[in-house]
mmCIF file of C-alpha atoms in Angstrom:
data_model
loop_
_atom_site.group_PDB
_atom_site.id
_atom_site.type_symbol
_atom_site.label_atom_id
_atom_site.label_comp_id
_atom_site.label_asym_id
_atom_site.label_seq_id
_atom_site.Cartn_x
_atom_site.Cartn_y
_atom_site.Cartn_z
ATOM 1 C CA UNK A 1 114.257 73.785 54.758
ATOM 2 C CA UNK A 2 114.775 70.730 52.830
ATOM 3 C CA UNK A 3 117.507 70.371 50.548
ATOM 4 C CA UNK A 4 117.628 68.319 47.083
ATOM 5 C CA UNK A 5 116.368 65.203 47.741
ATOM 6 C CA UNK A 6 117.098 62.144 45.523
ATOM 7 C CA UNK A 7 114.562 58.509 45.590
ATOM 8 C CA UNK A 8 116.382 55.705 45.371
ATOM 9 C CA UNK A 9 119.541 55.958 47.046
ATOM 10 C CA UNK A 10 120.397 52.863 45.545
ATOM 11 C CA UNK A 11 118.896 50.918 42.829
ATOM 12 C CA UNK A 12 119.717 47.891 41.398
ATOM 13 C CA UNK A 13 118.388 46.701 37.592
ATOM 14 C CA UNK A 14 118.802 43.892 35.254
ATOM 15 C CA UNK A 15 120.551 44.472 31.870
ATOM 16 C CA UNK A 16 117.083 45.376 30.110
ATOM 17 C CA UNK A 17 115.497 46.601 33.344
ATOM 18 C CA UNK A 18 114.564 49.963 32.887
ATOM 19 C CA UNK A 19 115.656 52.627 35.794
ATOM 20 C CA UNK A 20 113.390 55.623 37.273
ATOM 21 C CA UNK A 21 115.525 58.263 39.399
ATOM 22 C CA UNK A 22 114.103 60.798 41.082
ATOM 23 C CA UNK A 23 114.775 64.236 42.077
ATOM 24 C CA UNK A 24 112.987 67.478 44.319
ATOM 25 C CA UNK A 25 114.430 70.644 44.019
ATOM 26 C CA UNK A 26 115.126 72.744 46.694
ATOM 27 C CA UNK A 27 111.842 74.413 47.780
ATOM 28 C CA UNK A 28 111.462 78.118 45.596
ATOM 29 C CA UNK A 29 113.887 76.323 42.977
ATOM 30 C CA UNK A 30 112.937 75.905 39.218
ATOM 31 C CA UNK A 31 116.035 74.441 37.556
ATOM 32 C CA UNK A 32 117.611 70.937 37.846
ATOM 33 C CA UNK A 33 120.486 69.606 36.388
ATOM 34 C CA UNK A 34 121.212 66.318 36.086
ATOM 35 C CA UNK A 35 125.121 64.633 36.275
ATOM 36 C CA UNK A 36 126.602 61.178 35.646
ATOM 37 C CA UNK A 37 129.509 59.986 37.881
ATOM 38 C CA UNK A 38 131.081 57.278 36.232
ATOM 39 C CA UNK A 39 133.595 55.122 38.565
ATOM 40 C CA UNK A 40 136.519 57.315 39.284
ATOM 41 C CA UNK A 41 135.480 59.831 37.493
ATOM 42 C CA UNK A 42 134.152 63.465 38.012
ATOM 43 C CA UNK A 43 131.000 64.655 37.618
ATOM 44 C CA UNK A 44 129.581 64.964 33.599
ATOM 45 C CA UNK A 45 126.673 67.231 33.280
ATOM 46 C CA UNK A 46 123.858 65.148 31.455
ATOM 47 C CA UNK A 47 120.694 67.595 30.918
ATOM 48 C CA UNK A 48 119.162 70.759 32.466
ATOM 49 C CA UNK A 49 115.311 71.058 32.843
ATOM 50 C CA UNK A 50 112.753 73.791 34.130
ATOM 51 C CA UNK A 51 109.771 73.519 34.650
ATOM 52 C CA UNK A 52 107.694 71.280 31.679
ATOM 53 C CA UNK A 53 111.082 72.243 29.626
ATOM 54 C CA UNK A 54 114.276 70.835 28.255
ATOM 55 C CA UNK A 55 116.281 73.646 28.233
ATOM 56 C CA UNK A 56 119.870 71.782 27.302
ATOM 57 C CA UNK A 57 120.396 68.189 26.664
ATOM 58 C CA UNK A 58 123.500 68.106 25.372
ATOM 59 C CA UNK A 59 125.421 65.879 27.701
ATOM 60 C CA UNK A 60 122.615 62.944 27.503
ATOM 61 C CA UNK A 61 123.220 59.970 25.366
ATOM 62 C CA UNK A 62 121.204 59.480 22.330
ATOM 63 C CA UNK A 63 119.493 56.896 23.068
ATOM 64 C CA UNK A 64 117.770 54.847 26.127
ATOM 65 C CA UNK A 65 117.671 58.179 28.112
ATOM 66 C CA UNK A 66 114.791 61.178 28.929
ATOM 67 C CA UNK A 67 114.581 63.210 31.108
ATOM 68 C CA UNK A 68 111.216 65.662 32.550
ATOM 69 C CA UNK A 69 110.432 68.009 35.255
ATOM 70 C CA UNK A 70 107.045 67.783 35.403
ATOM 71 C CA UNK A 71 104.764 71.075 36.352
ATOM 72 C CA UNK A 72 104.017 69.173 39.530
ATOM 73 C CA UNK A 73 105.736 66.412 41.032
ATOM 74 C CA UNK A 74 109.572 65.919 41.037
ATOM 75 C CA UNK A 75 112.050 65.357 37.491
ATOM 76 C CA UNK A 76 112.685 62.172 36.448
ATOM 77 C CA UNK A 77 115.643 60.951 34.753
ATOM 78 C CA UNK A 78 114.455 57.805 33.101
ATOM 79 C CA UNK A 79 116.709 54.841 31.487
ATOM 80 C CA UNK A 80 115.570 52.437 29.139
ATOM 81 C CA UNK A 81 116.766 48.975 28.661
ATOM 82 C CA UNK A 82 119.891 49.347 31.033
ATOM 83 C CA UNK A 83 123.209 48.161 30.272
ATOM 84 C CA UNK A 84 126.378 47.711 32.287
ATOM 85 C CA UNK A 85 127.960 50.871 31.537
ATOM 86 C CA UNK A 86 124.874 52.520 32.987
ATOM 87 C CA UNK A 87 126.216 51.532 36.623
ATOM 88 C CA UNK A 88 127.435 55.047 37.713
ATOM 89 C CA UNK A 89 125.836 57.631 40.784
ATOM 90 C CA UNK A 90 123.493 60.237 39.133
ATOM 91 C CA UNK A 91 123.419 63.627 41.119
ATOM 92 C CA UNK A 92 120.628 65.725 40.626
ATOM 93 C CA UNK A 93 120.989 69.508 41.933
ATOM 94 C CA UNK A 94 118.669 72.362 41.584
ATOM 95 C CA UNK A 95 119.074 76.125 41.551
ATOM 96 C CA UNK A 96 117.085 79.414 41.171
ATOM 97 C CA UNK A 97 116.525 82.071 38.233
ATOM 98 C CA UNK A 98 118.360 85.244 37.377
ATOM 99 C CA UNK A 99 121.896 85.361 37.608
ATOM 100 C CA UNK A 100 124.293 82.760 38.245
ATOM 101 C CA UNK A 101 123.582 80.687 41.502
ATOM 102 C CA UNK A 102 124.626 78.116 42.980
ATOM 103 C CA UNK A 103 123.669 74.670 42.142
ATOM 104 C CA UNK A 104 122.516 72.238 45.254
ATOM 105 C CA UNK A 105 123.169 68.793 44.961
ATOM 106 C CA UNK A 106 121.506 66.010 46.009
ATOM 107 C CA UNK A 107 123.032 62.884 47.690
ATOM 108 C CA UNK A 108 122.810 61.037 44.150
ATOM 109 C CA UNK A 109 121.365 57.545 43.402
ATOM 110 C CA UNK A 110 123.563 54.937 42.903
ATOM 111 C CA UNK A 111 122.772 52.395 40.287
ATOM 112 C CA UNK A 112 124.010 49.034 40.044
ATOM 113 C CA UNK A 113 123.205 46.713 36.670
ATOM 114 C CA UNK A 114 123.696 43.536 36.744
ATOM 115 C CA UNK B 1 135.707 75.593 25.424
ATOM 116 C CA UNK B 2 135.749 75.932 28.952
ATOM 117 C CA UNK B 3 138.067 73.258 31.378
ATOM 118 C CA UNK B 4 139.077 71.952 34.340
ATOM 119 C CA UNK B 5 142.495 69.816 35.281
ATOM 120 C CA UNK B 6 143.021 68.366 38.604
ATOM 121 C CA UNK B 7 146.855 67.214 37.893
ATOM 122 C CA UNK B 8 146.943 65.049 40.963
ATOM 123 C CA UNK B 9 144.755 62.065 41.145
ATOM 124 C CA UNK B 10 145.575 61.068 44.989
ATOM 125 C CA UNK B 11 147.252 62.516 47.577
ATOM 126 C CA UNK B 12 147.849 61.783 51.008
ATOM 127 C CA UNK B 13 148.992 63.971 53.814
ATOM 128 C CA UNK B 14 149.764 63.545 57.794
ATOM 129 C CA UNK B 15 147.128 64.433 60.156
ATOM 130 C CA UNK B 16 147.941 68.109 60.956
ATOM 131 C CA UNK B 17 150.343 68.591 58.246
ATOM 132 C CA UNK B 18 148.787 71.577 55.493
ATOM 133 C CA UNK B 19 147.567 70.577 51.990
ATOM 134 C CA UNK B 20 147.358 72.452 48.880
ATOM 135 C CA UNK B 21 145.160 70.543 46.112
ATOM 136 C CA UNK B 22 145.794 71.685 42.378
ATOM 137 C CA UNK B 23 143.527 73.121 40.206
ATOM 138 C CA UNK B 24 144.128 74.790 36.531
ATOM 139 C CA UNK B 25 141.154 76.051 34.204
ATOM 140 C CA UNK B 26 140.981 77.698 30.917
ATOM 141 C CA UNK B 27 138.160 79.823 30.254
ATOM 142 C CA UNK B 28 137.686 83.099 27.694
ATOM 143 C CA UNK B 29 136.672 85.207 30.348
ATOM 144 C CA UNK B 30 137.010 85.766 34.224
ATOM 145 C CA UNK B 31 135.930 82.516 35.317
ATOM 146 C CA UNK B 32 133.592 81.795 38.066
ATOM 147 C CA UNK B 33 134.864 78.978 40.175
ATOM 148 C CA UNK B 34 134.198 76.405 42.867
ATOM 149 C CA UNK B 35 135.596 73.654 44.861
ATOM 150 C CA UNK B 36 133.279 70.900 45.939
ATOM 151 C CA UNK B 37 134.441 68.518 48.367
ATOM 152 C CA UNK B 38 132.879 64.586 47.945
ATOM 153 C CA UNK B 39 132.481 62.222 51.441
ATOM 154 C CA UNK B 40 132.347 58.413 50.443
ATOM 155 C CA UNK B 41 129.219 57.617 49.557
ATOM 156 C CA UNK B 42 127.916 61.050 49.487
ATOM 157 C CA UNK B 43 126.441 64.127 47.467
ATOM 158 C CA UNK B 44 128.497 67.204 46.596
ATOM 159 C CA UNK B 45 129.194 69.915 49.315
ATOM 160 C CA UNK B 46 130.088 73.417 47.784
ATOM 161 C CA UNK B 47 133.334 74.750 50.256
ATOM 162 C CA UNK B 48 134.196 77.758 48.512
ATOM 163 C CA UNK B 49 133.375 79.817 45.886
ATOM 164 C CA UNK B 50 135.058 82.873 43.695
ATOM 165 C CA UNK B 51 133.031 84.957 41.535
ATOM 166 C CA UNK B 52 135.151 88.590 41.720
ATOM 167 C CA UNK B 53 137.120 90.799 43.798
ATOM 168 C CA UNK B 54 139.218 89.615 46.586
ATOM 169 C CA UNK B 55 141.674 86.713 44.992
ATOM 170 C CA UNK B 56 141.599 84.703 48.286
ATOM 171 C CA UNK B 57 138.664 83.152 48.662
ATOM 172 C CA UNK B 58 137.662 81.474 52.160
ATOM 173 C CA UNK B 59 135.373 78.707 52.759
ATOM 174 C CA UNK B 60 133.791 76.093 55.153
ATOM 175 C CA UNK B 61 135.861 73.680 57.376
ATOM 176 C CA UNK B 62 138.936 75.744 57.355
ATOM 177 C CA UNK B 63 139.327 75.716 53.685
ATOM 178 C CA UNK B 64 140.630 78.399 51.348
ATOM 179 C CA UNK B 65 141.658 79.214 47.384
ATOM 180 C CA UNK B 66 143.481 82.172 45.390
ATOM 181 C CA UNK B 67 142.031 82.898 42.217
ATOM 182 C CA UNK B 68 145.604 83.534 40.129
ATOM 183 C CA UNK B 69 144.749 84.971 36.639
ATOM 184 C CA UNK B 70 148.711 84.858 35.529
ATOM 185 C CA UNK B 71 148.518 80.852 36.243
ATOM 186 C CA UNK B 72 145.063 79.801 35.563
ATOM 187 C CA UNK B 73 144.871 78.692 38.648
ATOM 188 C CA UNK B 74 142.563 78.583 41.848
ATOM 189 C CA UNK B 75 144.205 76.003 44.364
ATOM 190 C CA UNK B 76 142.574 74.929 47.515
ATOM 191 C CA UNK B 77 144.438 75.167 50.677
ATOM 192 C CA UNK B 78 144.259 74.075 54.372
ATOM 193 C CA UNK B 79 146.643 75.041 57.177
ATOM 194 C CA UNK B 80 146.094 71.906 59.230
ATOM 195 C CA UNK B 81 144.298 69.004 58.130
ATOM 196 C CA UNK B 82 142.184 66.504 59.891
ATOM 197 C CA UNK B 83 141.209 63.094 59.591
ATOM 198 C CA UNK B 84 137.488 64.042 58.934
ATOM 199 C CA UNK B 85 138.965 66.203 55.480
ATOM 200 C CA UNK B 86 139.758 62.320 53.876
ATOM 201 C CA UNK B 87 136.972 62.802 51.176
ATOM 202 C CA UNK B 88 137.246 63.506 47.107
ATOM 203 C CA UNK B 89 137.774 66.801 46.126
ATOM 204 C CA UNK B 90 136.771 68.336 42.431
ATOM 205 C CA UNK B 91 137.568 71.989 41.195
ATOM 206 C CA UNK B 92 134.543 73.417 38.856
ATOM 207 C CA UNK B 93 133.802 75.821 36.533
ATOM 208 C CA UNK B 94 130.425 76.548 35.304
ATOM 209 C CA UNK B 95 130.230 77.224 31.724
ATOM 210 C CA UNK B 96 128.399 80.536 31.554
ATOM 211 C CA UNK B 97 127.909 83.299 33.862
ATOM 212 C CA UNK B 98 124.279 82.427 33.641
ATOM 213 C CA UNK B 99 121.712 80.506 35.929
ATOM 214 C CA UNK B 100 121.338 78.435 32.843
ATOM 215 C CA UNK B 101 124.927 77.158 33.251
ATOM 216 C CA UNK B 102 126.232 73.499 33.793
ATOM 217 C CA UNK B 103 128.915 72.864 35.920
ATOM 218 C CA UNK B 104 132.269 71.309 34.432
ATOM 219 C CA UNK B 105 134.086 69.112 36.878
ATOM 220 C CA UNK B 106 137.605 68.699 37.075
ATOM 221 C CA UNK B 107 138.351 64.778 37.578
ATOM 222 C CA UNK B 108 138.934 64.855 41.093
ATOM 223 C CA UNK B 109 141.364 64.604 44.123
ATOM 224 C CA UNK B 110 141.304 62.094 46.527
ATOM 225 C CA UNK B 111 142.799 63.149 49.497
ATOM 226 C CA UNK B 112 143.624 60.222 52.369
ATOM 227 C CA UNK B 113 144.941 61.165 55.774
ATOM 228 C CA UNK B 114 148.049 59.431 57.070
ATOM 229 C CA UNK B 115 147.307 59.244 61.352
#
């Protein structure tokens, strides 16, 4: 039983590079949040997707950055024309419907721009 | 709105000594809460949990937290700790009582281990 798994670990980009993380939920589960981790800092939440929906993006910057959870295939957080301040770990975790559950997260990727 | 301090950015204690890690929140409501424990390097592990009933809450690895209403407070606390509890430590709330819900962090603890 496979938890969240998260492609690339690492990744490393150019200012202007654009970066693809990747996320699989945990087999059964339908939601997946994304979260920034900024360099000592906690955890910000960033966007929560089902299934071929944005249900809140409220924590995503305007610009540069999407987000989609495809019907098959895992979500991708996607950012455009990276910048320094992009450099942060991005944890993915995923969780079931009805009431609350817990959230799973993944080991995060860790991108670097240069 | 619904939040999370962590009043103590870095801590260190002596292998074997106990540890209490501080944790305040203000929500509307009974709050659901969490304590997620960070390795270098690594994802988030969940160690404990409250949602209702008993205050005193125990977890994995030896961990435990009261839920105190009168303080707004849910501390985490270990009798004896071990080199292998080094790691970053963040107190949560999520914001609704829904599956729906993000997750606010608290900034974090960093505990280090004196041998």
């Amino acid at each position: 039983n496979a938890g969240v798994m998260q492609n690339p670990r690492h990744l490393v980009r150019r200012r202007g590079q654009e970066a693809r993380l990747r996320c699989s939920p945990m087999k059964g589960h339908s939601h997946v949040y994304w979260y920034r981790q900024l360099p000592e800092e906690g955890l910000k939440f960033m966007v929560y997707l089902q299934k071929e929906n944005i249900i809140d993006e409220s924590g995503m910057p305007k610009e540069r950055f999407s987000a989609e959870f495809p019907k098959e295939g895992p979500s991708i957080l996607r950012i455009q024309q990276v910048v320094r301040g992009d450099s942060a770990a991005y944890f993915c975790a995923s969780g079931a419907s009805g009431l609350y559950n817990e959230q799973f997260f993944g080991p995060g990727t860790r991108l670097t721009v240069l | 709105a619904q939040s999370v301090t962590q009043p103590d950015i870095h801590i260190t204690v002596s292998e074997g000594a106990s540890l209490e890690l501080r944790c305040n929140y203000s929500y509307g409501a009974t709050p659901y809460l969490f304590w997620y424990v960070q390795s270098p390097g690594q994802g988030l592990q969940l160690l404990l949990k409250y949602f209702s009933g008993d205050t005193l809450v125990q977890g994995i690895k030896g961990f435990e937290a009261e839920f105190k209403r009168s303080q707004s407070s849910f501390n985490l606390r270990k009798p004896s700790v071990h080199w292998s509890d080094a790691a970053e430590y963040f107190c949560a709330v999520p914001e609704g009582y829904s599956s729906a819900s993000k997750i606010i962090f608290g900034s974090g603890t960093r505990l280090s281990i004196r041998p």
